[in-house]
XYZ file of N, CA and C in Angstrom:
789
model
N 0.728 -1.195 -0.016
C 0.003 0.015 0.064
C 0.831 1.313 -0.045
N 0.554 2.312 -0.749
C 1.314 3.465 -0.784
C 1.324 4.150 0.462
N 2.462 4.837 0.719
C 2.662 5.656 1.988
C 2.987 7.068 1.608
N 1.935 7.902 1.374
C 2.183 9.258 0.969
C 3.022 9.926 1.872
N 2.655 9.874 3.308
C 3.436 10.499 4.357
C 4.943 10.208 4.250
N 5.258 8.946 4.063
C 6.761 8.518 3.951
C 7.306 8.999 2.657
N 6.490 8.979 1.484
C 7.011 9.548 0.314
C 7.337 10.999 0.346
N 6.508 11.753 1.069
C 6.796 13.202 1.289
C 7.893 13.422 2.127
N 8.013 12.712 3.170
C 9.227 12.839 3.967
C 10.523 12.554 3.286
N 10.551 11.440 2.437
C 11.865 11.134 1.783
C 12.092 12.155 0.874
N 11.135 12.735 0.036
C 11.340 13.859 -0.870
C 11.842 15.059 -0.129
N 11.199 15.408 1.078
C 11.701 16.474 1.837
C 13.113 16.294 2.237
N 13.453 15.002 2.603
C 14.939 14.872 2.995
C 15.864 15.117 1.854
N 15.494 14.686 0.673
C 16.284 14.937 -0.387
C 16.472 16.413 -0.789
N 15.371 17.120 -0.665
C 15.372 18.557 -0.928
C 15.472 19.230 0.496
N 16.535 19.150 1.106
C 16.677 19.686 2.472
C 16.859 21.244 2.329
N 16.703 21.920 3.366
C 16.813 23.409 3.259
C 18.091 23.839 2.910
N 19.220 23.012 3.121
C 20.498 23.517 2.845
C 20.955 23.114 1.451
N 20.090 22.380 0.721
C 20.390 21.860 -0.624
C 20.206 22.966 -1.804
N 21.172 23.424 -2.440
C 21.023 24.295 -3.463
C 20.161 23.939 -4.616
N 19.267 24.713 -5.024
C 18.459 24.416 -6.202
C 19.051 25.186 -7.377
N 19.725 24.334 -8.318
C 20.282 24.967 -9.574
C 19.335 25.087 -10.515
N 19.095 26.463 -10.955
C 18.088 26.857 -12.005
C 18.856 27.351 -13.176
N 18.368 26.812 -14.299
C 19.122 27.095 -15.608
C 18.606 28.410 -16.168
N 18.930 29.520 -15.481
C 18.739 30.767 -16.129
C 19.931 31.730 -15.828
N 20.093 32.709 -16.610
C 21.391 33.494 -16.587
C 21.744 33.951 -15.247
N 20.838 34.246 -14.324
C 21.089 34.931 -13.007
C 21.771 33.743 -12.188
N 21.522 32.543 -12.525
C 22.015 31.504 -11.624
C 23.347 30.838 -12.152
N 23.695 31.233 -13.445
C 24.910 30.526 -13.967
C 26.151 30.880 -13.176
N 26.940 29.954 -12.872
C 28.100 30.243 -12.175
C 27.995 30.132 -10.725
N 26.707 29.855 -10.231
C 26.498 29.747 -8.745
C 24.999 29.193 -8.545
N 24.832 28.576 -7.427
C 23.540 28.116 -7.122
C 22.575 29.081 -6.451
N 21.416 29.090 -6.680
C 20.348 29.723 -6.086
C 19.924 28.944 -4.739
N 20.280 29.596 -3.563
C 20.015 28.730 -2.331
C 18.763 29.091 -1.826
N 17.808 28.184 -1.495
C 16.532 28.340 -0.976
C 16.669 28.172 0.625
N 16.609 29.317 1.453
C 16.701 29.071 2.898
C 15.294 29.126 3.555
N 15.096 28.113 4.363
C 13.758 27.970 5.090
C 14.002 28.323 6.535
N 13.407 29.426 7.003
C 13.498 29.632 8.435
C 12.088 29.304 9.049
N 12.091 28.353 10.053
C 10.878 28.027 10.812
C 10.913 28.615 12.145
N 9.753 29.224 12.506
C 9.647 29.870 13.916
C 8.457 29.334 14.482
N 8.477 29.353 15.799
C 7.362 28.826 16.630
C 6.085 29.680 16.320
N 6.150 31.004 16.379
C 5.021 31.809 16.275
C 5.409 33.146 15.674
N 4.508 33.832 15.013
C 4.722 35.228 14.617
C 3.392 35.858 14.322
N 3.451 37.189 14.017
C 2.099 37.804 13.727
C 1.792 37.517 12.263
N 2.525 37.686 11.249
C 2.224 37.398 9.862
C 3.620 37.274 9.248
N 3.737 35.936 8.601
C 4.904 35.757 7.804
C 5.051 36.719 6.595
N 4.003 37.058 5.961
C 4.039 38.150 4.814
C 4.583 39.438 5.402
N 4.026 39.993 6.513
C 4.522 41.220 7.017
C 5.873 41.146 7.461
N 6.315 39.999 8.078
C 7.811 39.942 8.497
C 8.743 39.931 7.427
N 8.496 39.251 6.255
C 9.331 39.323 5.106
C 9.312 40.637 4.599
N 8.205 41.260 4.352
C 8.091 42.582 3.766
C 8.988 43.580 4.539
N 9.028 43.459 5.915
C 9.731 44.385 6.659
C 11.205 44.078 6.774
N 11.615 42.965 6.416
C 12.938 42.418 6.391
C 13.713 42.855 5.098
N 14.486 43.941 5.185
C 15.203 44.515 4.030
C 16.374 43.600 3.579
N 16.761 42.663 4.557
C 17.809 41.801 4.078
C 17.315 40.648 3.409
N 15.911 40.334 3.523
C 15.464 39.092 2.883
C 15.624 39.043 1.411
N 16.023 37.840 0.810
C 16.385 37.816 -0.604
C 15.530 36.712 -1.329
N 15.454 36.886 -2.512
C 14.805 35.907 -3.297
C 15.275 34.391 -2.935
N 14.250 33.529 -2.645
C 14.687 32.191 -2.332
C 14.516 31.944 -0.680
N 14.370 33.138 -0.051
C 14.254 32.897 1.362
C 12.734 32.638 1.595
N 12.480 31.732 2.715
C 11.270 31.418 3.237
C 11.124 31.542 4.645
N 10.038 31.990 5.107
C 9.714 32.113 6.521
C 8.463 31.289 6.803
N 8.605 30.340 7.661
C 7.403 29.499 7.973
C 7.190 29.606 9.512
N 5.944 29.779 9.926
C 5.588 29.982 11.294
C 4.521 28.813 11.691
N 4.805 28.052 12.744
C 4.030 26.985 13.199
C 2.727 27.618 13.900
N 2.833 28.778 14.269
C 1.664 29.562 14.720
C 1.634 30.960 14.264
N 0.540 31.386 13.642
C 0.484 32.853 13.038
C -0.650 33.539 13.697
N -0.392 34.720 14.392
C -1.386 35.301 15.284
C -2.124 36.398 14.503
N -1.561 36.955 13.461
C -2.164 38.119 12.735
C -2.173 37.815 11.273
N -2.483 36.602 10.818
C -2.576 36.328 9.439
C -3.657 37.062 8.721
N -3.652 37.202 7.492
C -4.730 37.877 6.874
C -4.867 37.308 5.319
N -5.981 37.471 4.906
C -6.386 37.041 3.542
C -6.511 38.183 2.570
N -7.124 37.945 1.368
C -7.259 39.114 0.510
C -8.221 40.201 1.107
N -8.077 41.329 0.604
C -8.916 42.527 1.220
C -8.759 42.704 2.582
N -7.647 42.324 3.276
C -7.538 42.479 4.670
C -8.233 41.661 5.635
N -8.979 40.639 5.098
C -9.617 39.712 5.879
C -8.792 38.873 6.879
N -9.273 38.610 7.930
C -8.467 37.747 8.839
C -8.333 36.390 8.476
N -7.134 35.816 8.591
C -6.948 34.322 8.207
C -6.930 33.544 9.526
N -7.869 32.644 9.544
C -7.924 31.909 10.749
C -6.791 30.849 10.746
N -5.880 30.865 11.774
C -4.683 30.096 11.840
C -4.842 29.037 12.867
N -5.169 27.839 12.412
C -5.291 26.851 13.296
C -4.039 25.873 13.500
N -3.979 25.228 14.570
C -2.670 24.350 14.834
C -2.500 23.398 13.927
N -1.190 23.138 13.528
C -0.889 22.077 12.567
C -1.038 22.347 11.101
N -1.582 23.571 10.744
C -1.611 23.991 9.419
C -0.385 24.680 8.978
N -0.258 24.993 7.711
C 0.976 25.492 7.117
C 0.811 26.926 6.891
N 1.732 27.758 7.313
C 1.802 29.290 7.167
C 3.232 29.799 6.805
N 3.315 30.035 5.489
C 4.668 30.305 4.991
C 4.642 31.286 3.927
N 5.694 31.919 3.822
C 5.982 33.082 2.789
C 7.438 33.075 2.208
N 7.431 33.435 0.968
C 8.652 33.599 0.361
C 8.739 34.981 -0.451
N 9.846 35.300 -0.957
C 9.961 36.672 -1.587
C 10.501 36.424 -3.000
N 9.869 37.340 -3.917
C 10.374 37.347 -5.204
C 10.915 38.772 -5.608
N 12.184 38.873 -6.144
C 12.637 40.142 -6.685
C 12.427 40.262 -8.056
N 11.653 41.184 -8.316
C 11.047 41.370 -9.817
C 12.387 41.951 -10.537
N 12.440 41.444 -11.787
C 13.587 41.794 -12.692
C 12.902 42.483 -13.909
N 13.761 43.292 -14.654
C 13.256 43.989 -15.715
C 12.593 43.277 -16.843
N 13.142 42.110 -17.053
C 12.613 41.254 -18.107
C 11.554 40.305 -17.606
N 11.079 40.255 -16.388
C 10.047 39.347 -15.881
C 8.703 39.686 -16.623
N 7.842 38.565 -16.786
C 6.620 38.767 -17.355
C 5.806 39.687 -16.345
N 4.498 39.976 -16.779
C 3.442 40.739 -15.919
C 3.509 40.164 -14.674
N 3.695 41.071 -13.497
C 3.632 40.598 -12.062
C 2.349 39.979 -11.753
N 1.226 40.370 -12.413
C -0.117 39.873 -12.085
C -0.130 38.315 -12.317
N 0.743 37.867 -13.227
C 0.541 36.480 -13.500
C 1.444 35.502 -12.643
N 2.097 36.172 -11.699
C 3.033 35.374 -10.742
C 1.997 34.549 -9.842
N 0.779 35.055 -9.506
C -0.134 34.284 -8.773
C -0.425 32.960 -9.347
N -0.517 32.927 -10.736
C -0.702 31.490 -11.428
C 0.491 30.615 -11.124
N 1.647 31.216 -11.189
C 2.792 30.300 -10.867
C 2.774 29.780 -9.464
N 2.302 30.748 -8.575
C 2.209 30.310 -7.123
C 1.186 29.196 -6.984
N 0.039 29.306 -7.553
C -1.023 28.264 -7.496
C -0.563 26.934 -8.175
N 0.171 27.074 -9.169
C 0.650 25.853 -9.778
C 1.701 25.103 -8.937
N 2.542 25.906 -8.312
C 3.582 25.380 -7.391
C 2.850 24.755 -6.100
N 1.923 25.409 -5.705
C 1.094 24.717 -4.493
C 0.395 23.384 -4.873
N -0.322 23.461 -5.843
C -0.973 22.163 -6.282
C 0.018 20.995 -6.587
N 1.172 21.316 -7.151
C 2.084 20.323 -7.434
C 2.764 19.852 -6.112
N 3.087 20.689 -5.316
C 3.602 20.255 -3.902
C 2.669 19.283 -3.264
N 1.365 19.628 -3.279
C 0.279 18.701 -2.590
C 0.238 17.413 -3.298
N 0.368 17.492 -4.674
C 0.388 16.242 -5.404
C 1.465 15.312 -5.030
N 2.609 15.782 -4.700
C 3.751 14.967 -4.234
C 3.526 14.511 -2.816
N 3.177 15.404 -1.858
C 2.952 15.085 -0.549
C 1.780 14.124 -0.279
N 0.674 14.383 -0.985
C -0.533 13.474 -0.853
C -1.221 13.312 -2.125
N -0.742 12.303 -2.898
C -1.236 12.128 -4.336
C -2.748 11.862 -4.453
N -3.310 12.200 -5.624
C -4.581 11.579 -6.048
C -5.749 12.385 -5.189
N -5.499 13.579 -4.823
C -6.552 14.336 -4.212
C -7.339 15.073 -5.147
N -8.648 15.278 -4.977
C -9.554 16.110 -5.832
C -9.371 17.574 -5.783
N -8.226 18.038 -6.238
C -7.831 19.507 -6.096
C -8.268 20.293 -7.281
N -8.502 21.478 -7.118
C -8.946 22.334 -8.193
C -8.653 23.844 -7.784
N -7.918 24.534 -8.803
C -7.638 25.979 -8.586
C -8.824 26.719 -8.908
N -9.067 27.831 -8.128
C -10.154 28.888 -8.271
C -9.514 30.222 -8.302
N -9.794 30.909 -9.376
C -9.386 32.255 -9.565
C -9.919 33.230 -8.352
N -9.136 34.159 -7.616
C -7.783 34.440 -8.124
C -6.782 33.627 -7.470
N -6.921 33.219 -6.195
C -5.772 32.627 -5.315
C -6.217 31.445 -4.405
N -7.245 30.777 -4.770
C -7.648 29.665 -3.850
C -7.425 28.319 -4.485
N -7.260 27.324 -3.573
C -7.189 26.006 -3.942
C -8.304 25.242 -3.231
N -9.101 24.444 -3.964
C -10.196 23.789 -3.368
C -9.984 22.253 -3.392
N -10.547 21.576 -2.260
C -10.517 20.137 -2.287
C -11.985 19.732 -2.242
N -12.418 18.983 -3.206
C -13.756 18.468 -3.435
C -14.631 19.734 -3.249
N -14.352 20.845 -3.808
C -15.186 22.015 -3.818
C -14.991 22.909 -2.659
N -14.207 22.569 -1.672
C -14.125 23.292 -0.473
C -12.719 23.930 -0.399
N -12.696 25.143 0.260
C -11.379 25.777 0.269
C -10.440 25.140 1.200
N -9.251 24.649 0.651
C -8.180 24.143 1.543
C -6.936 24.866 1.608
N -6.828 25.943 0.800
C -5.626 26.766 0.733
C -5.947 28.144 0.154
N -5.141 29.074 0.559
C -5.328 30.448 0.014
C -3.882 31.018 -0.188
N -3.719 31.897 -1.067
C -2.429 32.543 -1.483
C -2.546 34.051 -1.440
N -1.707 34.763 -0.893
C -1.790 36.207 -0.704
C -0.428 36.701 -1.264
N -0.512 37.720 -2.225
C 0.719 38.263 -2.796
C 0.539 39.875 -2.398
N 1.703 40.246 -1.808
C 1.790 41.598 -1.548
C 3.032 42.226 -2.130
N 2.834 43.432 -2.650
C 4.095 43.980 -3.349
C 4.646 45.220 -2.628
N 5.914 45.516 -2.486
C 6.498 46.732 -2.103
C 7.657 47.003 -3.092
N 7.495 48.134 -3.926
C 8.471 48.233 -4.989
C 8.701 47.105 -5.911
N 9.835 46.604 -5.977
C 10.202 45.510 -6.908
C 10.207 44.218 -6.148
N 9.718 44.203 -4.947
C 9.785 42.909 -4.116
C 8.242 42.455 -3.904
N 8.127 41.197 -4.223
C 6.803 40.647 -3.993
C 6.845 39.551 -2.972
N 6.055 39.610 -1.884
C 5.975 38.503 -0.986
C 4.678 37.583 -1.249
N 5.064 36.302 -1.457
C 3.985 35.323 -1.726
C 3.720 34.426 -0.504
N 2.502 34.664 0.076
C 2.185 33.902 1.244
C 1.143 32.768 1.004
N 1.417 31.608 1.651
C 0.574 30.494 1.467
C -0.046 30.089 2.842
N -1.311 29.733 2.977
C -1.837 29.069 4.074
C -2.453 27.803 3.512
N -2.103 26.693 4.113
C -2.666 25.417 3.570
C -3.228 24.624 4.932
N -4.326 24.125 4.834
C -5.058 23.472 5.884
C -4.540 21.951 5.838
N -3.451 21.663 6.474
C -2.819 20.429 6.698
C -3.483 19.444 7.645
N -4.066 20.017 8.583
C -4.553 19.270 9.666
C -5.995 19.638 10.148
N -6.353 20.842 9.981
C -7.670 21.290 10.429
C -8.312 22.245 9.599
N -9.676 22.134 9.433
C -10.343 23.124 8.484
C -11.126 24.054 9.239
N -10.635 25.297 9.360
C -11.358 26.243 10.211
C -12.596 26.671 9.594
N -13.599 27.143 10.576
C -14.869 27.535 10.081
C -14.836 28.808 9.421
N -15.244 28.949 8.082
C -15.164 30.300 7.487
C -16.740 30.747 7.374
N -16.920 32.071 7.403
C -18.204 32.598 7.390
C -19.028 32.545 6.049
N -18.094 32.581 4.937
C -18.602 32.807 3.616
C -18.547 31.747 2.711
N -17.803 30.509 3.080
C -17.637 29.534 2.229
C -17.214 28.130 3.060
N -17.452 27.001 2.443
C -17.049 25.739 3.214
C -15.585 25.538 3.034
N -14.950 24.885 4.216
C -13.570 24.656 4.112
C -13.259 23.256 4.265
N -12.012 22.847 4.087
C -11.597 21.344 4.089
C -10.149 21.386 4.545
N -9.666 20.227 5.020
C -8.358 19.867 5.414
C -7.807 18.666 4.548
N -6.586 18.714 4.268
C -6.031 17.648 3.547
C -6.054 16.268 4.521
N -6.153 15.200 3.893
C -5.976 13.968 4.655
C -4.592 13.651 4.908
N -4.275 12.712 5.922
C -2.818 12.431 6.152
C -2.368 13.126 7.238
N -0.943 12.946 7.456
C -0.352 13.583 8.603
C 0.953 14.300 8.255
N 0.782 15.118 7.193
C 1.835 15.990 6.748
C 2.040 17.135 7.669
N 3.328 17.197 8.300
C 3.695 18.323 9.195
C 4.096 19.514 8.437
N 3.810 20.756 8.914
C 4.294 21.906 8.258
C 5.921 21.905 7.889
N 6.636 21.353 8.865
C 8.002 21.302 8.609
C 8.510 20.308 7.497
N 7.608 19.343 7.171
C 7.687 18.411 6.052
C 7.403 19.103 4.788
N 6.237 19.851 4.835
C 5.646 20.382 3.632
C 6.438 21.573 3.062
N 7.165 22.243 3.926
C 7.871 23.422 3.619
C 8.851 23.212 2.424
N 9.866 22.334 2.562
C 10.709 22.101 1.504
C 10.113 21.565 0.196
N 8.932 20.849 0.345
C 8.347 20.399 -0.872
C 7.825 21.603 -1.585
N 7.063 22.578 -0.948
C 6.564 23.840 -1.594
C 7.726 24.744 -2.112
N 8.860 24.880 -1.295
C 9.874 25.704 -1.702
C 10.472 25.026 -3.099
N 10.650 23.801 -3.213
C 11.209 23.207 -4.342
C 10.320 23.441 -5.609
N 9.022 23.251 -5.331
C 7.999 23.406 -6.490
C 7.906 24.862 -6.785
N 7.916 25.868 -5.968
C 7.830 27.232 -6.202
C 9.149 27.657 -7.001
N 10.326 27.183 -6.609
C 11.502 27.570 -7.335
C 11.339 27.101 -8.800
N 10.881 25.924 -8.924
C 10.797 25.400 -10.335
C 9.691 26.230 -11.226
N 8.571 26.507 -10.517
C 7.591 27.278 -11.349
C 7.923 28.770 -11.481
N 8.840 29.331 -10.600
C 9.282 30.689 -10.608
C 10.099 30.649 -11.970
N 11.051 29.630 -12.052
C 11.876 29.605 -13.223
C 11.078 29.614 -14.552
N 10.109 28.642 -14.567
C 9.317 28.583 -15.740
C 8.491 29.842 -16.046
N 8.073 30.499 -15.033
C 7.315 31.833 -15.161
C 8.207 32.811 -15.845
N 9.469 32.756 -15.514
C 10.517 33.667 -16.121
C 10.982 33.276 -17.569
N 10.961 31.951 -17.839
C 11.698 31.668 -19.019
C 10.705 31.055 -20.101
N 9.368 30.953 -19.887
C 8.502 30.390 -20.949
C 7.379 31.488 -21.139
N 6.839 31.252 -22.264
C 5.727 32.306 -22.668
C 4.454 32.125 -21.682
N 3.859 33.382 -21.514
C 2.684 33.472 -20.606
C 1.618 32.602 -20.889
N 1.165 32.282 -22.256
C 0.111 31.352 -22.691
C 0.347 30.037 -22.120
N 1.506 29.442 -22.031
C 1.733 28.102 -21.628
C 1.394 27.971 -20.099
N 1.713 29.012 -19.293
C 1.518 29.066 -17.877
C -0.054 29.098 -17.803
N -0.637 29.903 -18.417
C -2.052 30.198 -18.391
C -2.908 28.797 -18.783
N -2.433 28.190 -19.700
C -3.095 26.975 -20.235
C -2.858 25.938 -19.009
N -1.724 25.813 -18.494
C -1.405 24.802 -17.398
C -2.299 25.251 -16.213
N -2.539 26.421 -15.773
C -3.303 26.767 -14.744
C -4.782 26.440 -15.038
N -5.322 26.705 -16.237
C -6.702 26.434 -16.701
C -6.930 24.943 -16.486
N -5.852 24.187 -16.917
C -6.164 22.674 -16.847
C -6.372 22.098 -15.515
N -5.869 22.900 -14.330
C -6.071 22.382 -13.073
C -7.205 23.282 -12.292
N -7.871 23.999 -13.147
C -8.969 24.844 -12.569
C -10.340 24.279 -12.966
N -11.408 24.954 -12.517
C -12.808 24.365 -12.977
C -12.918 24.556 -14.374
N -13.880 23.885 -14.922
C -14.027 23.825 -16.404
C -14.682 25.162 -16.954
N -14.212 25.296 -18.212
C -14.737 26.572 -18.984
C -16.366 26.316 -18.857
N -16.980 27.414 -18.704
C -18.384 27.336 -18.707
C -18.942 27.110 -17.299
N -18.212 26.936 -16.373
C -18.598 26.804 -14.888
C -19.246 28.166 -14.425
N -20.414 28.019 -13.895
C -21.123 29.222 -13.407
C -20.474 29.893 -12.163
N -20.270 31.185 -12.164
C -19.549 31.943 -11.164
C -20.434 33.106 -10.681
N -20.269 33.381 -9.394
C -20.803 34.670 -8.880
C -19.572 35.470 -8.441
N -19.451 36.668 -8.849
C -18.282 37.540 -8.837
C -18.552 38.672 -7.865
N -17.929 38.852 -6.711
C -18.218 39.980 -5.899
C -17.068 40.867 -6.103
N -17.232 41.957 -7.146
C -16.381 42.837 -7.511
C -16.100 43.851 -6.340
N -17.132 44.351 -5.605
C -17.069 45.095 -4.400
C -18.288 44.845 -3.551
N -18.375 45.500 -2.512
C -19.499 45.315 -1.515
C -20.864 45.418 -2.140
N -20.830 46.426 -3.181
C -22.121 46.740 -3.732
C -22.259 46.230 -5.255
N -21.252 45.530 -5.780
C -21.336 45.181 -7.146
C -20.968 43.702 -7.094
N -22.053 42.931 -7.608
C -22.020 41.525 -7.859
C -22.377 41.104 -9.161
N -21.664 40.329 -9.864
C -21.795 39.932 -11.223
C -21.960 38.469 -11.390
N -22.769 37.901 -12.224
C -22.911 36.532 -12.409
C -22.636 36.127 -13.952
N -22.046 34.955 -14.122
C -21.699 34.684 -15.554
C -21.012 33.194 -15.533
N -20.341 32.918 -16.421
C -19.657 31.690 -16.661
C -18.139 31.903 -16.898
N -17.344 30.927 -16.515
C -15.922 31.044 -16.555
C -15.492 30.944 -18.002
N -14.783 31.953 -18.478
C -14.336 32.059 -19.871
C -12.864 32.016 -19.938
N -12.222 31.510 -18.925
C -10.671 31.372 -18.950
C -10.118 32.597 -18.486
N -8.835 32.825 -18.697
C -8.086 33.937 -18.150
C -7.473 34.676 -19.448
N -7.207 35.907 -19.313
C -6.651 36.766 -20.376
C -5.083 36.651 -20.248
N -4.308 37.287 -21.090
C -3.027 37.236 -21.151
C -2.255 37.834 -19.867
N -2.977 38.636 -18.999
C -2.394 39.213 -17.874
C -2.821 38.385 -16.752
N -3.607 37.394 -16.834
C -4.058 36.532 -15.783
C -5.385 36.937 -15.144
N -6.123 37.885 -15.779
C -7.391 38.452 -15.241
C -8.441 37.316 -15.726
N -9.513 37.409 -14.953
C -10.691 36.565 -15.290
C -11.577 37.022 -16.352
N -11.929 36.140 -17.269
C -12.950 36.450 -18.428
C -14.188 35.818 -17.935
N -15.103 36.736 -17.595
C -16.498 36.364 -17.272
C -17.431 36.458 -18.387
N -17.957 35.342 -18.875
C -18.966 35.334 -19.976
C -20.392 35.530 -19.291
N -20.877 36.759 -19.871
C -22.256 37.287 -19.283
C -23.431 36.550 -20.191
N -24.500 36.640 -19.513
C -25.759 36.115 -20.234
C -26.046 36.666 -21.636
N -25.671 37.988 -21.726
C -26.025 38.704 -23.019
C -25.008 38.359 -24.072
N -24.024 37.540 -23.842
C -22.936 37.209 -24.902
C -21.826 38.062 -24.816
N -21.678 38.992 -23.945
C -20.549 39.879 -23.831
C -19.582 39.207 -22.826
N -18.382 39.684 -22.748
C -17.341 39.274 -21.896
C -16.898 40.396 -20.952
N -16.874 40.160 -19.632
C -16.349 41.222 -18.801
C -15.018 40.707 -18.206
N -13.956 41.500 -18.291
C -12.715 41.102 -17.725
C -12.541 41.612 -16.255
N -12.390 40.742 -15.363
C -12.279 40.960 -13.917
C -10.876 40.935 -13.477
N -10.354 42.035 -12.843
C -9.033 41.955 -12.368
C -8.780 41.856 -10.884
N -9.892 42.116 -10.198
C -9.728 41.987 -8.710
C -11.190 41.669 -8.225
N -11.447 40.480 -7.547
C -12.716 40.268 -7.012
C -12.696 39.002 -6.157
N -13.797 38.805 -5.329
C -13.909 37.483 -4.703
C -14.906 36.651 -5.646
N -14.579 35.384 -5.872
C -15.323 34.579 -6.780
C -15.934 33.279 -6.118
N -17.129 32.972 -6.357
C -17.686 31.753 -5.801
C -18.256 30.963 -6.837
N -18.055 29.601 -6.784
C -18.694 28.706 -7.812
C -20.200 28.738 -7.555
N -20.901 28.711 -8.755
C -22.426 28.656 -8.644
C -23.063 29.963 -8.734
């Protein structure tokens, strides 16, 4: 019988926090890009800590076993339950990088790939803009925050507990994956997807993201603001990673920021 926990631990041991990840792009030639993972018992917000740390460099990760002031999109509180994953990394934008708005797509693909390794064969599905669903229920969220040319990418993953959410159902992953084990899995996956984001054309990444998302034509309810709600069907993403909402009158509305619900 397959042992997904053991498999994840063996992979994590191979990709230790001290193992350099050699990326085949010009910035890394002649030297390795080292991913450093720092794990702390508790903090307010891993995103806030990395944004405030001027010495933090690309490839650095901060993981907290307890997060007391985590937040989601639009400043919402992120419920931080024991045993779940709370971690952030930093990306230094370069002049030749793709549109920064598409970085969230690479983050979503990195997350789903890491979970595929840790706990295979789960019914996972990406949902725009930054959610990951398990059997239609939220199991993870991603928050990107930018300061100048630095982008912090934060991940919250329900590894052990599904906190109660006021506006949507939630779920937790099965198994016994610890945050300390999941961290190098995600770091390795993110390093690979960041490299692909930088070295491949945008349409390929968008197609890959759409293949792991809900089907084209899925009915969506889009909360653009507190007073503006739109309904339509999923029409894929545009070249900048924005949502294409197919309206009932046959027109298409491009959504760049909103909360999206299935149905």
